[in-house]
Short mmCIF file of C-alpha atoms in Angstrom, two decimals:
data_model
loop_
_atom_site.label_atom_id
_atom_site.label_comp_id
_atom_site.label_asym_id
_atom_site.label_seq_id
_atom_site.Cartn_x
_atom_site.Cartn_y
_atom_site.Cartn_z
CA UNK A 3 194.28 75.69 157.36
CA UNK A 4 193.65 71.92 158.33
CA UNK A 5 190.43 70.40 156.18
CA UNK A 6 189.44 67.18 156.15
CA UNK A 7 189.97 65.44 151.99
CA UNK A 8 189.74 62.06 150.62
CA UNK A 9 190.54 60.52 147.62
CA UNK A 10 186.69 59.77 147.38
CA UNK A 11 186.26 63.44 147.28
CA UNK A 12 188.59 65.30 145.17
CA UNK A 13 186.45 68.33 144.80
CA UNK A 14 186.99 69.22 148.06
CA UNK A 15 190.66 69.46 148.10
CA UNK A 16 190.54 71.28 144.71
CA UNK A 17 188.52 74.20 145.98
CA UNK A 18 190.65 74.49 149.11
CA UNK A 19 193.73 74.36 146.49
CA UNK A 20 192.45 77.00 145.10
CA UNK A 21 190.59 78.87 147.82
CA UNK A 22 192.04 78.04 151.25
CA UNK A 23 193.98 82.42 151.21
CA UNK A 24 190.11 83.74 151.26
CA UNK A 25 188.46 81.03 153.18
CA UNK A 26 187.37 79.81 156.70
CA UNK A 27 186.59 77.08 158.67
CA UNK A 28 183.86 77.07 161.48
CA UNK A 29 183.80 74.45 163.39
CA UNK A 30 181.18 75.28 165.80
CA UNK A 31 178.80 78.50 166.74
CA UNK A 32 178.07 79.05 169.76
CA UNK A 33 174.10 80.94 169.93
CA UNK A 34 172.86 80.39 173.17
CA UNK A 35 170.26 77.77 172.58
CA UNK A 36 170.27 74.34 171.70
CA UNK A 37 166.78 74.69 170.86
CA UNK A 38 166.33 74.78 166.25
CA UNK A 39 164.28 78.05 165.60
CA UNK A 40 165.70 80.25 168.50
CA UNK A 41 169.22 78.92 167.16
CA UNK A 42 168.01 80.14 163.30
CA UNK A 43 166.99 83.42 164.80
CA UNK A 44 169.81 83.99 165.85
CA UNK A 45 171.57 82.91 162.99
CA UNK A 46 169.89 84.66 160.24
CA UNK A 47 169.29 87.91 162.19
CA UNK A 48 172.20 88.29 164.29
CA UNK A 49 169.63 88.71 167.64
CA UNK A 50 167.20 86.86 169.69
CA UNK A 51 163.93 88.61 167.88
CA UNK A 52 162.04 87.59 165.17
CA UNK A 53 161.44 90.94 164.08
CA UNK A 54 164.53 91.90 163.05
CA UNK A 55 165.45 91.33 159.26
CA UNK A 56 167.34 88.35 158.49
CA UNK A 57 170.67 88.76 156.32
CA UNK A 58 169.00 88.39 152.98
CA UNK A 59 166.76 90.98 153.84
CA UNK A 60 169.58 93.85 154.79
CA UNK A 61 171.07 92.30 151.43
CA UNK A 62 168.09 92.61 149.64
CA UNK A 63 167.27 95.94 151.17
CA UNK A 64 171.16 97.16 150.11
CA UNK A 65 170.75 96.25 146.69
CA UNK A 66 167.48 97.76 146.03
CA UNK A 67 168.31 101.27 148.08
CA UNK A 68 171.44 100.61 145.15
CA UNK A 69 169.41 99.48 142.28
CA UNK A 70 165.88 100.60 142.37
CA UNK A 71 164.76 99.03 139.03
CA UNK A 72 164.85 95.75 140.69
CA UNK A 73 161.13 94.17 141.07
CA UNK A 74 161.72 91.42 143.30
CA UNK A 75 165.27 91.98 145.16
CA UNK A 76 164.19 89.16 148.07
CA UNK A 77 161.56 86.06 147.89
CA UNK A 78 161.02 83.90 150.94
CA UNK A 79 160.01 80.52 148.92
CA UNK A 80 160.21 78.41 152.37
CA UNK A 81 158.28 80.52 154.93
CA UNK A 82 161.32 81.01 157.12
CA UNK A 83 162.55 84.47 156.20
CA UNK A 84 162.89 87.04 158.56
CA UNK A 85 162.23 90.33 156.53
CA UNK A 86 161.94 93.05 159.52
CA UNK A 87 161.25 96.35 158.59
CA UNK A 88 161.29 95.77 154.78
CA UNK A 89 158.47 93.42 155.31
CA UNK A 90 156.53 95.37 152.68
CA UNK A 91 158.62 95.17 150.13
CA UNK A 92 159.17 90.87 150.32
CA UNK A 93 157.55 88.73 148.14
CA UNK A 94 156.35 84.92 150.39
CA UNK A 95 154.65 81.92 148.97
CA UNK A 96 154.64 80.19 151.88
CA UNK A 97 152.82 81.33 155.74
CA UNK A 98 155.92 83.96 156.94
CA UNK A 99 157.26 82.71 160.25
CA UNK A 100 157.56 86.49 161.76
CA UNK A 101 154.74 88.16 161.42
#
């Protein structure tokens, strides 16, 4: 695995000492758009709609179908989450970008 280090930054080279076996390096994604929130979409949710749930969400979801005791499994702090069909069980503080 090639990865850019420098002296400057020794951290880096340390973690990939350590870590380079489990890890990756992307060096570009290609989603269709060049456009910022179609390109986030599609990042966080794997599709082109809004109203699917974003990764944190299925994680969230997972944990708490797992763990029920948990109060709060996902908070969207930013207004850019992208909860889906566990939008009733989310927590936002800011105005939710797909509702």
């Amino acid at each position: 695995m090639r990865a850019l280090t420098s002296a400057e930054r020794p951290s880096i080279r340390a973690f990939f000492d350590v870590h380079a076996p489990r890890a990756a390096i992307v060096n570009g994604i290609w989603v269709g758009s060049v456009a910022h929130v179609p390109s986030r979409v599609r990042i966080l949710t794997g599709t082109r709609s809004e109203r699917n749930p974003d990764v944190a969400a299925i994680f969230a979801a997972e944990t708490a179908a797992r763990q029920p005791g948990l109060a709060l499994p996902y908070v969207d702090l930013g207004g850019g989450a992208y909860a889906g069909r566990w939008r009733a069980s989310w927590a936002a503080s800011a105005t939710p970008t797909s509702w």
